[in-house]
Short mmCIF file of C-alpha atoms in Angstrom, two decimals:
data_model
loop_
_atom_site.label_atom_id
_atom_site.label_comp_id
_atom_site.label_asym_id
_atom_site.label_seq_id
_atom_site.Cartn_x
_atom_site.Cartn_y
_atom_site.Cartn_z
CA UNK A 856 36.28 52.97 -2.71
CA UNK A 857 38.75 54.67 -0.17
CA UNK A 858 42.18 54.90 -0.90
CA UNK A 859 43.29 53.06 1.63
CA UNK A 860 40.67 50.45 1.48
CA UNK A 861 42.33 46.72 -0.43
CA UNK A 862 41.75 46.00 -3.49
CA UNK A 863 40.14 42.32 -2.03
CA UNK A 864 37.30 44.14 -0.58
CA UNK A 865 35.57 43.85 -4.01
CA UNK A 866 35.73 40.17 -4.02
CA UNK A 867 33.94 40.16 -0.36
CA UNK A 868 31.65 42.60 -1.75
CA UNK A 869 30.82 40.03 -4.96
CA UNK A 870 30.30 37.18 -2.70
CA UNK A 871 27.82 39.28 -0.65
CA UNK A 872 26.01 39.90 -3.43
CA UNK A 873 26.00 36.78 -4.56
CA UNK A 874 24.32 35.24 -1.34
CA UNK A 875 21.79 38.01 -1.83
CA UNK A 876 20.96 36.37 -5.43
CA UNK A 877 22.27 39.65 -7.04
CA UNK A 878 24.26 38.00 -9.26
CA UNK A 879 24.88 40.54 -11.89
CA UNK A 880 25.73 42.94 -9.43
CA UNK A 881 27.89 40.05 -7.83
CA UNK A 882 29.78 39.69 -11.05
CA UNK A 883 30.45 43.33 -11.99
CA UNK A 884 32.25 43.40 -8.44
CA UNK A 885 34.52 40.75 -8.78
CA UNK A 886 35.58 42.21 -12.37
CA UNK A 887 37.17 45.04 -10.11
CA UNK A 888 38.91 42.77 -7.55
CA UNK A 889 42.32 41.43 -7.97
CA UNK A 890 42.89 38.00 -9.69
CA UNK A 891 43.06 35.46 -6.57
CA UNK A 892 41.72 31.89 -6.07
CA UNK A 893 38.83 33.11 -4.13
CA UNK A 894 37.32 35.20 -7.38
CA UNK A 895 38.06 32.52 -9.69
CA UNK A 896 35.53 29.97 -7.50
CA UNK A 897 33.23 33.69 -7.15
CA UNK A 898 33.71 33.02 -11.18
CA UNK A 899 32.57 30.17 -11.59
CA UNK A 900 29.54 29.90 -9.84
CA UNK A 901 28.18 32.63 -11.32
CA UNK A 902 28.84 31.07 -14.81
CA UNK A 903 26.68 28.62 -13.45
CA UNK A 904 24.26 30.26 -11.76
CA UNK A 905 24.29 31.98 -16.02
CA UNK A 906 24.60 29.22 -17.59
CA UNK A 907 27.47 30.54 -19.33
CA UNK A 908 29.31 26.39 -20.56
CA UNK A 909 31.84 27.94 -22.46
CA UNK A 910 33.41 30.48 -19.03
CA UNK A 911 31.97 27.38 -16.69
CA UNK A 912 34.73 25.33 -18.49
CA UNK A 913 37.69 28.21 -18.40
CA UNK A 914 37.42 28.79 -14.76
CA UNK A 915 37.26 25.03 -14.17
CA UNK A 916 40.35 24.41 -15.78
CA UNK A 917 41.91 27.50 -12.92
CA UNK A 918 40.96 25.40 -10.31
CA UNK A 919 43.32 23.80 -8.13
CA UNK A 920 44.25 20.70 -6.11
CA UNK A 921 42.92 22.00 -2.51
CA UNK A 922 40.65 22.25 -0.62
CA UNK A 923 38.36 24.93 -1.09
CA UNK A 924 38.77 24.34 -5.01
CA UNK A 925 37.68 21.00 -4.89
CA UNK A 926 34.97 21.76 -2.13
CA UNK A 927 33.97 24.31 -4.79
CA UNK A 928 33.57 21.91 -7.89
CA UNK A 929 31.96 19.62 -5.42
CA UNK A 930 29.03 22.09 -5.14
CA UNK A 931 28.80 22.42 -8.86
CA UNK A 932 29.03 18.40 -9.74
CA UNK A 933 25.87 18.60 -7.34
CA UNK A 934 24.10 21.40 -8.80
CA UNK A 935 24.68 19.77 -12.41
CA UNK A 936 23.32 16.33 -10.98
CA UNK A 937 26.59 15.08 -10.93
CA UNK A 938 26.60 13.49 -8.24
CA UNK A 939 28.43 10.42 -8.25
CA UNK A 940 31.42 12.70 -8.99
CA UNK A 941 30.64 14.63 -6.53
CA UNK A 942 30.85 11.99 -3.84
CA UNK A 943 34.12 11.16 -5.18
CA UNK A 944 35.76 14.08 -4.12
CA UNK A 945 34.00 14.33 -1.39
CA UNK A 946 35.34 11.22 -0.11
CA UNK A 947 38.71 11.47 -1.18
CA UNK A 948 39.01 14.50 0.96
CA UNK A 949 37.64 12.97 4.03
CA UNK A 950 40.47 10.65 3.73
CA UNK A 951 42.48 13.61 3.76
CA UNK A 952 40.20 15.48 6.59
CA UNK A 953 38.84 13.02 8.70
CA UNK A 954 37.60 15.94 11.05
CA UNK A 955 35.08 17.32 8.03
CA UNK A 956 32.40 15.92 9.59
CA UNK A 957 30.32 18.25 7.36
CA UNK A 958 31.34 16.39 4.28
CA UNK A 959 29.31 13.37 5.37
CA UNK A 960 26.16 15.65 5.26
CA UNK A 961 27.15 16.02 1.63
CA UNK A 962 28.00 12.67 0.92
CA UNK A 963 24.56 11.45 2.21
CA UNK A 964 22.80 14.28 0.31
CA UNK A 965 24.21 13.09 -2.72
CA UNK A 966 23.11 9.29 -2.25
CA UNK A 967 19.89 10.63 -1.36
CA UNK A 968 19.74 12.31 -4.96
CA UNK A 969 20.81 8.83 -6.10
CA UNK A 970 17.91 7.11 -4.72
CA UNK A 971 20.30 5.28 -1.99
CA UNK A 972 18.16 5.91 0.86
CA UNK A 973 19.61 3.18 3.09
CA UNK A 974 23.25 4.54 2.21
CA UNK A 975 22.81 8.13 2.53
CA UNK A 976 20.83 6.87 6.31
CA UNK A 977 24.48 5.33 7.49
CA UNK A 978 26.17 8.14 6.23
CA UNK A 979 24.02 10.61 8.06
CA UNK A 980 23.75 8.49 11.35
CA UNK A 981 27.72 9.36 11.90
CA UNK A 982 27.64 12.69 11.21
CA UNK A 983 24.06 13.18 13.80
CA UNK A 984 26.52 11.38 16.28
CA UNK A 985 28.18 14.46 16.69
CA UNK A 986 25.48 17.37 15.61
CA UNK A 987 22.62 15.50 16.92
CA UNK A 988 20.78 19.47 16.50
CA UNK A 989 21.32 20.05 12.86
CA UNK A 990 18.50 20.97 10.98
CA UNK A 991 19.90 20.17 7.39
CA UNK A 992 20.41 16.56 8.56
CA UNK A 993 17.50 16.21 10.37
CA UNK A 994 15.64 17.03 7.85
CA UNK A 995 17.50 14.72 5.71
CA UNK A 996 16.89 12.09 7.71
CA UNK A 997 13.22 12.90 7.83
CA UNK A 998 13.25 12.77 3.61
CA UNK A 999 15.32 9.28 3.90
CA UNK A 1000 12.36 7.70 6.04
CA UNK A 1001 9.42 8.86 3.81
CA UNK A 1002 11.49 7.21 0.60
CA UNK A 1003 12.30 4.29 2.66
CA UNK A 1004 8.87 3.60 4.67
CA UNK A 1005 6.26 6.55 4.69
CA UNK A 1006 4.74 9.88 5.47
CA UNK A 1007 4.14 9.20 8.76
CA UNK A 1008 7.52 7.52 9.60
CA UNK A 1009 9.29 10.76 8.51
CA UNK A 1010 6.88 12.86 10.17
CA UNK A 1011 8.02 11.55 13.23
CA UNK A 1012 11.45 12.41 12.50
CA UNK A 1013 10.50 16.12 11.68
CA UNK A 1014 9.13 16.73 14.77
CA UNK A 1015 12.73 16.58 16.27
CA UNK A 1016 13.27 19.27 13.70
CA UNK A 1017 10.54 21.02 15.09
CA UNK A 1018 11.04 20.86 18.79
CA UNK A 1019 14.96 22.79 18.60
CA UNK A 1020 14.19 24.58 15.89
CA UNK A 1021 14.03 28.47 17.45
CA UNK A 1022 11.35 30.93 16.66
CA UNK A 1023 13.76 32.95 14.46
CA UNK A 1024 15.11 30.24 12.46
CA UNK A 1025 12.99 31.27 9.17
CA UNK A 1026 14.46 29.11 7.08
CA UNK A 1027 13.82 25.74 9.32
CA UNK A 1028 10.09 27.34 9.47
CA UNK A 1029 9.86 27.15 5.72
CA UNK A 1030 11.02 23.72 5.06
CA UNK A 1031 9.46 22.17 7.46
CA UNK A 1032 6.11 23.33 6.22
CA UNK A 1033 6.90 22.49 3.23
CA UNK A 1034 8.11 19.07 3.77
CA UNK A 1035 4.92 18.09 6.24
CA UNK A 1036 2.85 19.07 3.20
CA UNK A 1037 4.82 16.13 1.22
CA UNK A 1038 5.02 13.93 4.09
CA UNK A 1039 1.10 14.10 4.69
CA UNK A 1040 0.08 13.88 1.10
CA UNK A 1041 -0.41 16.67 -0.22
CA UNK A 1042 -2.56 17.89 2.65
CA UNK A 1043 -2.52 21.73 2.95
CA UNK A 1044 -0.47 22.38 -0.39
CA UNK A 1045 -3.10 25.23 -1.86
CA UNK A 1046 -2.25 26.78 1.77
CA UNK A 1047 1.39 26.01 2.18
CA UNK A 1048 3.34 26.09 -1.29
CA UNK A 1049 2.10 28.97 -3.35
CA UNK A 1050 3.78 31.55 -0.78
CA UNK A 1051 7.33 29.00 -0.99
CA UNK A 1052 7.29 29.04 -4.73
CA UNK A 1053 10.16 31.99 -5.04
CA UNK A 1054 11.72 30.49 -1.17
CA UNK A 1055 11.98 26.50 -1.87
CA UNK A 1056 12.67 25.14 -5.28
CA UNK A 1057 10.95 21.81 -4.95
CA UNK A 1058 7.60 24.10 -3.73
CA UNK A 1059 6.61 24.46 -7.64
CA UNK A 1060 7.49 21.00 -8.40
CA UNK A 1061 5.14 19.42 -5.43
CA UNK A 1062 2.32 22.07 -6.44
CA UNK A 1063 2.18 20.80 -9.85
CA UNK A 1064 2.69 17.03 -8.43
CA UNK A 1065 -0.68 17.97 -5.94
CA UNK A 1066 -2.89 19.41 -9.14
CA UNK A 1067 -2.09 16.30 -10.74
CA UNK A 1068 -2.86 14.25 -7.90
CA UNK A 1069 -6.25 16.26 -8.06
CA UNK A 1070 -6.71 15.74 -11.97
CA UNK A 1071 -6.47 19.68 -12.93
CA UNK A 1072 -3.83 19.15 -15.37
CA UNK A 1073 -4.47 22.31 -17.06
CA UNK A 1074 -3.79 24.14 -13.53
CA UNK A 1075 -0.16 22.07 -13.48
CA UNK A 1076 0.92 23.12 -16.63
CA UNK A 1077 0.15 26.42 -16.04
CA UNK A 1078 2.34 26.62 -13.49
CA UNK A 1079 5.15 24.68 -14.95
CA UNK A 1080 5.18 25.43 -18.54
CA UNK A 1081 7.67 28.70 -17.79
CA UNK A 1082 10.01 26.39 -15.88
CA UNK A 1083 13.05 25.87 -18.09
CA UNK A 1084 14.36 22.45 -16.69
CA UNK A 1085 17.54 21.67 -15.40
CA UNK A 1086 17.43 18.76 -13.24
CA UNK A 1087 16.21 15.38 -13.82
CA UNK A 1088 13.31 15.64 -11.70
CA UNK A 1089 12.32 18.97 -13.75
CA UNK A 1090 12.44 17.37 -16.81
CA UNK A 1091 10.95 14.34 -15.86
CA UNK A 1092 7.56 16.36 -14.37
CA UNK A 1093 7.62 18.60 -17.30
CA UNK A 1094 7.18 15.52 -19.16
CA UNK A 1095 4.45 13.89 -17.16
CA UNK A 1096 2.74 17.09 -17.48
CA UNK A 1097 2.95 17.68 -20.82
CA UNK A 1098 1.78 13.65 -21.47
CA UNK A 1099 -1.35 14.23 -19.17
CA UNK A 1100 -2.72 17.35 -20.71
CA UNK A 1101 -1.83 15.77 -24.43
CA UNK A 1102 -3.86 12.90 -23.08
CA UNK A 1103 -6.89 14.89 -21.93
CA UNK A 1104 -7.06 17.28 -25.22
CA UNK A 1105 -6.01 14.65 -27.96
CA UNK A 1106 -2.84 16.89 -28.57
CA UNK A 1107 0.34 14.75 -30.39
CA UNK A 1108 2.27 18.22 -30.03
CA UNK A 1109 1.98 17.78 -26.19
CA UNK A 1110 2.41 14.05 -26.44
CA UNK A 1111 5.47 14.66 -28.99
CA UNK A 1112 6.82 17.36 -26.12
CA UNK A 1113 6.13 14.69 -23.34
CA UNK A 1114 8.54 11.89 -25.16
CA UNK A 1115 11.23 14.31 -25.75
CA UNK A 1116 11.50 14.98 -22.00
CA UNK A 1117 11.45 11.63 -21.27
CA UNK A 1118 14.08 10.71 -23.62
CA UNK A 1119 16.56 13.81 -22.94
CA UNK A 1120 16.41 12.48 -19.25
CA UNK A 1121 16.56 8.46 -20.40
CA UNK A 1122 19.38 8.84 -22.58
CA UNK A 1123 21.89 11.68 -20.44
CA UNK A 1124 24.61 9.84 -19.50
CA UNK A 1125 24.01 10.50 -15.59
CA UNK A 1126 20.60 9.07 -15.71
CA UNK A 1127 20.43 6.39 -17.96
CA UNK A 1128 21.23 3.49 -15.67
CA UNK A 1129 18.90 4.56 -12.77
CA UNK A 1130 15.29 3.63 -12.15
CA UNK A 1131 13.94 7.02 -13.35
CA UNK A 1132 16.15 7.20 -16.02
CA UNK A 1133 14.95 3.71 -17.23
CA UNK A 1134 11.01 4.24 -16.57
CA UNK A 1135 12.00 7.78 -18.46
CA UNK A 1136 12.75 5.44 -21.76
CA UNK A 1137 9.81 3.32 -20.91
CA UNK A 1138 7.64 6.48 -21.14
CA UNK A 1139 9.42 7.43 -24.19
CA UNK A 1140 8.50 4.29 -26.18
CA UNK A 1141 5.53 4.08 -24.63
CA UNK A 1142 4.45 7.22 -26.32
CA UNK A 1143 6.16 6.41 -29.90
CA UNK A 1144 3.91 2.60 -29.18
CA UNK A 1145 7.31 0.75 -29.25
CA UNK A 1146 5.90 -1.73 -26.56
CA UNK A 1147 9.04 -4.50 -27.34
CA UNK A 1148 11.00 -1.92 -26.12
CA UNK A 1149 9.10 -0.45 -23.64
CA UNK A 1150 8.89 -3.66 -21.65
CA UNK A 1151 12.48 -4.20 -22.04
CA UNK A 1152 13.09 -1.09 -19.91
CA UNK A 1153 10.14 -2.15 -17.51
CA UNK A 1154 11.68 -5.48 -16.69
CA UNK A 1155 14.86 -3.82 -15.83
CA UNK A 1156 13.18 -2.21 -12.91
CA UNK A 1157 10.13 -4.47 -12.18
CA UNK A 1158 11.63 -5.59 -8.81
CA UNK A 1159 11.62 -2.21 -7.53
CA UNK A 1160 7.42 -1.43 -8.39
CA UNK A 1161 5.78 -4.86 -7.43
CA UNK A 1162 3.40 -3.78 -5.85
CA UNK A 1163 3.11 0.07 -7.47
CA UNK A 1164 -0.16 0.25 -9.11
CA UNK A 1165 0.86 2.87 -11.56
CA UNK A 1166 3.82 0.84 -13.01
CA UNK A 1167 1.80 -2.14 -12.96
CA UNK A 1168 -0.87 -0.35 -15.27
CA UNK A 1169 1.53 0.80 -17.36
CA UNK A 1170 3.37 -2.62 -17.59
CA UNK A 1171 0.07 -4.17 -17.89
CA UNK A 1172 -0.78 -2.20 -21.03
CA UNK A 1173 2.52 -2.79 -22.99
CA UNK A 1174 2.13 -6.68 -22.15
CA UNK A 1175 -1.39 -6.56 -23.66
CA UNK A 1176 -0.21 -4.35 -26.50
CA UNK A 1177 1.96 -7.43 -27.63
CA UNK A 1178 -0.51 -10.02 -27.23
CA UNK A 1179 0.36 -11.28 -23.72
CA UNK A 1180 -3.22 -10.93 -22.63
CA UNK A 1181 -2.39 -13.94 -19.98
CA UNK A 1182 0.28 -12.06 -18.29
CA UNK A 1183 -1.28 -8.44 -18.48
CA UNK A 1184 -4.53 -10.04 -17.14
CA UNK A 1185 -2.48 -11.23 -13.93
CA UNK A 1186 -0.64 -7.68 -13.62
CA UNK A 1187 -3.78 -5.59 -14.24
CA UNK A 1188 -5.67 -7.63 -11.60
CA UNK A 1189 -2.83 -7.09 -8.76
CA UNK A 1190 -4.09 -3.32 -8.77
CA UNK A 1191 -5.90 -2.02 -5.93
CA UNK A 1192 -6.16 1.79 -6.56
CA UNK A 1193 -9.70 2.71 -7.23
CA UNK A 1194 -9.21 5.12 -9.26
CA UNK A 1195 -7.37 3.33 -11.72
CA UNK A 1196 -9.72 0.53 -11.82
CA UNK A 1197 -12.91 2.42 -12.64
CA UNK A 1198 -10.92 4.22 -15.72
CA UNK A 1199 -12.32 3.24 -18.75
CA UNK A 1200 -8.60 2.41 -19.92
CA UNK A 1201 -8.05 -0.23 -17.55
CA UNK A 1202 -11.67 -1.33 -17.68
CA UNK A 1203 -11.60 -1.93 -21.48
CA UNK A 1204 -7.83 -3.48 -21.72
CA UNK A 1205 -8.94 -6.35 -18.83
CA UNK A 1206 -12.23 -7.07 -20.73
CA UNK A 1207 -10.10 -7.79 -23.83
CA UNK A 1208 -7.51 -9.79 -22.00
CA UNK A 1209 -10.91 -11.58 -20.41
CA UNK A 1210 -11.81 -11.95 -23.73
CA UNK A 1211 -8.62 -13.45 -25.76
CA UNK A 1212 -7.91 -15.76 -22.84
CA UNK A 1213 -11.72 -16.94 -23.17
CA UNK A 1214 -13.08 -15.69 -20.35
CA UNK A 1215 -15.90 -13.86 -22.03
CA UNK A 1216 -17.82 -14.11 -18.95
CA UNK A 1217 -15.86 -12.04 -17.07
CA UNK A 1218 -15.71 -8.87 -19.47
CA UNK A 1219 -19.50 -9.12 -19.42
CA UNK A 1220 -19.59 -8.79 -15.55
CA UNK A 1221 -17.33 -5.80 -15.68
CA UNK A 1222 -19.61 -4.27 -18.05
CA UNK A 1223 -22.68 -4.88 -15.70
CA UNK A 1224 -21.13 -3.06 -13.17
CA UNK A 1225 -20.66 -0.12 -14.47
CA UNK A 1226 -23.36 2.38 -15.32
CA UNK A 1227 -25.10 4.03 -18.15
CA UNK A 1228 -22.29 6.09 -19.93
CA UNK A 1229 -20.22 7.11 -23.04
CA UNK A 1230 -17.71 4.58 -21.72
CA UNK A 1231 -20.30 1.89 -20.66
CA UNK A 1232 -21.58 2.17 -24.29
CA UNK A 1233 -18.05 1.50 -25.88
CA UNK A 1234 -16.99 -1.34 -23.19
CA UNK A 1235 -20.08 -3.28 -24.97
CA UNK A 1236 -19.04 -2.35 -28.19
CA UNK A 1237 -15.82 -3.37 -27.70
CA UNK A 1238 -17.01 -6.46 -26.07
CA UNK A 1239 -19.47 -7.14 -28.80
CA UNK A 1240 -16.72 -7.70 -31.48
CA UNK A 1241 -13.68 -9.27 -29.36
CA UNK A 1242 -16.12 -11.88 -28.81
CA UNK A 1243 -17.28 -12.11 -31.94
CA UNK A 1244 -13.57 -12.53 -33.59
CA UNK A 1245 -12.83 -14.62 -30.97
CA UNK A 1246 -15.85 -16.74 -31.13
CA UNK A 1247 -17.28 -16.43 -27.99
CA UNK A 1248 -20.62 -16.20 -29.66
CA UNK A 1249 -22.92 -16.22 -26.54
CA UNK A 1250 -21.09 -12.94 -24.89
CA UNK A 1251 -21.03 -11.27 -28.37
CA UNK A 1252 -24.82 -12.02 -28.80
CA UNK A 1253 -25.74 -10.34 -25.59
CA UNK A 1254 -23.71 -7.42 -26.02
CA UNK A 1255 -25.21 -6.79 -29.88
CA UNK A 1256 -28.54 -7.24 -28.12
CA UNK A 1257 -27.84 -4.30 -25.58
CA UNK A 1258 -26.14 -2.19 -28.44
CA UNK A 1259 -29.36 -2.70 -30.61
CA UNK A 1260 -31.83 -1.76 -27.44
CA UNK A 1261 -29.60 1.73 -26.83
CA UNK A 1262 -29.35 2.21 -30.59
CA UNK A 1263 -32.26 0.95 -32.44
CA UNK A 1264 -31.60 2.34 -35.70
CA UNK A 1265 -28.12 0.60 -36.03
CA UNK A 1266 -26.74 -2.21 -37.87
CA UNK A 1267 -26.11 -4.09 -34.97
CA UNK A 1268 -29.00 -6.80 -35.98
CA UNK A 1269 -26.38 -7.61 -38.24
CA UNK A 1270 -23.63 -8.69 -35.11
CA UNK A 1271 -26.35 -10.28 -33.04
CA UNK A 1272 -27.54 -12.46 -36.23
CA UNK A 1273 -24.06 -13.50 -36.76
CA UNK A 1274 -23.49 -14.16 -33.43
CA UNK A 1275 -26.63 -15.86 -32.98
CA UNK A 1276 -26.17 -18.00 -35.48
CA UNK A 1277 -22.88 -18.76 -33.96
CA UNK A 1278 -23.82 -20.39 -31.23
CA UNK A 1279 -26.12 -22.66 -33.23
CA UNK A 1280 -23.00 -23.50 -35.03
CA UNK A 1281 -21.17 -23.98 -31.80
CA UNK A 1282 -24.11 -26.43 -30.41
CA UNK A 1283 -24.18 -28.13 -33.87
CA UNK A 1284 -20.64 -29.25 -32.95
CA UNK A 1285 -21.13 -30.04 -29.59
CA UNK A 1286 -18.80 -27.42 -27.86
CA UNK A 1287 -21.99 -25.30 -26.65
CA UNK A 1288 -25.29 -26.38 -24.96
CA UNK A 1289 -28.52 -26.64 -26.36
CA UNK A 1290 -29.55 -24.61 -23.62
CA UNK A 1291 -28.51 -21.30 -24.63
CA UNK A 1292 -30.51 -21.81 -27.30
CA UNK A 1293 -33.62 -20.71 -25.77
CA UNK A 1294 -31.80 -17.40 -24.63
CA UNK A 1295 -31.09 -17.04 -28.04
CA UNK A 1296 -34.51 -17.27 -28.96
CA UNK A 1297 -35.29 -14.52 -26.19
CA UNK A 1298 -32.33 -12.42 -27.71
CA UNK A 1299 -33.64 -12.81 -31.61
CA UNK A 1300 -37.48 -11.33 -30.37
CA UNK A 1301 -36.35 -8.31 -28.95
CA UNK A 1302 -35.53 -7.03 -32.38
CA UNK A 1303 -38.45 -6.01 -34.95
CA UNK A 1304 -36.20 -7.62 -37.88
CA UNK A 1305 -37.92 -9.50 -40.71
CA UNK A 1306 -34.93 -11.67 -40.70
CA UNK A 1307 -36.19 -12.82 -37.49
CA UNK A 1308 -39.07 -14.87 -37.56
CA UNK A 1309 -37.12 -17.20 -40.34
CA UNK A 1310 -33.97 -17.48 -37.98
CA UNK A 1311 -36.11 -18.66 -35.29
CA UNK A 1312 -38.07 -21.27 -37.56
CA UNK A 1313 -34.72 -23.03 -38.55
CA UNK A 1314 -34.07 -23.60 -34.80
CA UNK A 1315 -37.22 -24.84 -33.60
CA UNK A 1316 -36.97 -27.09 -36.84
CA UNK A 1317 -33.84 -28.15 -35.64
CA UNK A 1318 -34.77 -28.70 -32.32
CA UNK A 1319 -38.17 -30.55 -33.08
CA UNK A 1320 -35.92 -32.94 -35.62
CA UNK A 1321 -33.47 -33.85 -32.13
CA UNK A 1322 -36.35 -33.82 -29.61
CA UNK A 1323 -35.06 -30.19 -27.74
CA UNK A 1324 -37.68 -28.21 -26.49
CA UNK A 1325 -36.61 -24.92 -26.69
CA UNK A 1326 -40.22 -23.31 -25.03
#
């Protein structure tokens, strides 16, 4: 440094840097400057930006009652997630500066984080009043409408972003490519994100969100499993990731991982009274098969997901995990994603809740829809013995009798006897038609079973001594 250059330069220098990202660099600098109010906010960012609590917390306390100060631990109560604290100060010094009209960009960013869409809209709408050309807030407003209605509504809204946005604005560029990928779906991401990974933080995140969407959880967790969290949302998709590929592979440690997430984001004080921080616990429980308490957390926040077909599977489940097959029946049926209803889970869980609300019937017809497969195969087994314990004898018979054709060598004779002789039981006491008998006649001869021919002999007995004819 020259002579009779100030001593101040260095903190300029630092906070050069420190827009640059060189934040090492940035910090050796403002060592050499001069003690001022201006390094000690330098400071402290960079203790966040290192994660350093214990110097976060000493140059907090050197903060001061003005402006740039607070401004300063504004941007931090953000960056921590803080941001109902955040807003506070924000607010108190609009009060102060009613001419800040910037401050309402932050205000609305911060209900936006909160999930008040509507709120941080208002808040916005004054501040586009007067910057009706801003891209931050534009783009804002674009994310506001996709929470509040859809892709389409806020890809309306971008193209105002698009049309004043200038050739060099780079930055504008990025996001907005970024943000049509989200708005559309997902629709270009293997095109779009990869380049943004190291440009726009959320770029990872919606990658991994898209190779989920596409079922290659292994590519997802590849991509995330470096990611050291430190927002809600990152915690919350490393544990969604971690739960699907635990899932897929049979892995408790991944499944273990998953529910620690869940519950570090559940139980933080910032979090645990909003809707992800409540279907965060639900997750949690729902891993450790606490299903009293899962629901507990679900009904908290079932106004919000009516008609969300992945909460209603999920709520579904933990109802029929308890024994409310009536209610999960009603819940798994208001599903409309195909995807979801041709998975074996939610196949299998609605032909038991067919089942123990005695609607055997219906369990059958969802296994005759589906085709030959590993999971067609144990639907029937499945609804071979829920029928059976729940003495729906006819169903049970039929399903025994398919079992026995596709595994010949089995012991399931010995469920289609039983059931068989079920229903004879069932017709003995007048809660089943004679009818069926003759079906179960036609069931009994498809097996080569010595115990057969004396089975049917008791029935046609039976029949000949009541006058049925059963041929």
């Amino acid at each position: 440094m020259k002579p009779e250059c100030l001593a101040e330069v260095w903190v300029f220098l630092a906070c050069a840097l420190f827009f640059l990202g060189l934040y090492e660099e940035a910090e050796e600098a403002a060592s050499k400057a001069p003690m001022s109010p201006l390094q000690n906010r330098l400071l402290f960012h960079l203790a966040h930006k290192f994660n350093d609590e214990k110097q976060l917390m000493g140059f907090h306390q050197n903060l001061e009652d003005v402006t740039e100060d607070q401004l300063s631990l504004a941007s931090i109560h953000y960056m921590r997630s803080h941001y109902q604290e955040a807003i506070d100060i924000y607010k108190r010094l609009l009060l102060q500066n009613r001419d800040f009209l910037a401050l309402k960009v932050y205000v609305a960013l911060c209900y936006y984080k909160l999930d008040y869409y509507d709120v941080s809209q208002e808040v916005l709408a004054v501040y586009l009043q007067s910057m009706p050309d801003s891209t931050i807030a534009l783009n804002l407003k674009a994310c506001n409408h996709f929470r509040l209605y859809n892709g389409k509504a806020a890809e309306a809204e971008l193209k105002n972003l698009i049309d004043i946005s200038s050739c060099s604005f780079e930055f504008a560029k990025e996001l907005i490519r970024h943000n049509l990928v989200v708005f559309r779906g997902g629709e270009g991401a293997l095109q779009v994100l990869p380049p943004l990974i190291d440009v726009i933080p959320e770029a990872r995140l919606n990658l991994v969100i898209y190779y989920l969407r596409q079922d290659d959880v292994q590519e997802a967790y590849n991509l995330i499993q470096d990611l050291v969290p430190s927002t809600p949302q990152e915690y919350i998709l490393k544990g969604v990731v971690n739960a699907s590929l635990g899932q897929e592979i049979g892995s408790r440690d991944y499944l273990k991982t998953a529910q620690q997430f869940f519950q570090s984001v559940g139980g933080s004080a910032s979090e645990c009274d909003t809707i992800p921080g409540r279907q965060c616990m639900a997750s949690c429980f729902f891993l450790l098969r606490k299903f009293e308490d899962v629901l507990i957390y679900l009904n908290s926040v079932k106004g919000y997901f009516y008609s969300d077909d992945t909460f209603n599977f999920n709520y579904a489940q933990a109802k029929a995990a308890l024994g409310n097959y009536e209610e999960a029946k009603e819940v798994f049926l208001l599903i409309q994603n195909e995807k979801i209803k041709n998975d074996y889970v939610y196949l299998s869980w609605l032909a038991r809740c067919y089942i123990k609300t005695q609607r055997g019937r219906l369990a059958w017809e969802l296994y005759l829809k589906m085709g030959t497969s590993s999971d067609s195969f144990s639907l029937l087994q499945l609804i071979a013995n829920d029928c059976y314990k729940m003495g729906q004898f006819y169903y049970a018979a039929k399903a025994f009798d398919a079992l026995e054709k596709l595994d010949p060598g089995s012991d399931y004779w010995e469920g289609k006897r039983g059931a068989c002789v079920g229903i004879f039981q069932l017709v003995l006491a007048n809660k089943e038609s004679w009818e069926t008998l003759k079906e179960v006649l036609s069931l009994l001869r498809n097996s080569g079973n010595p115990q057969v021919e004396y089975i049917i002999r008791v029935l046609k007995k039976w029949a000949k001594d009541h006058k049925v004819l059963l041929s």
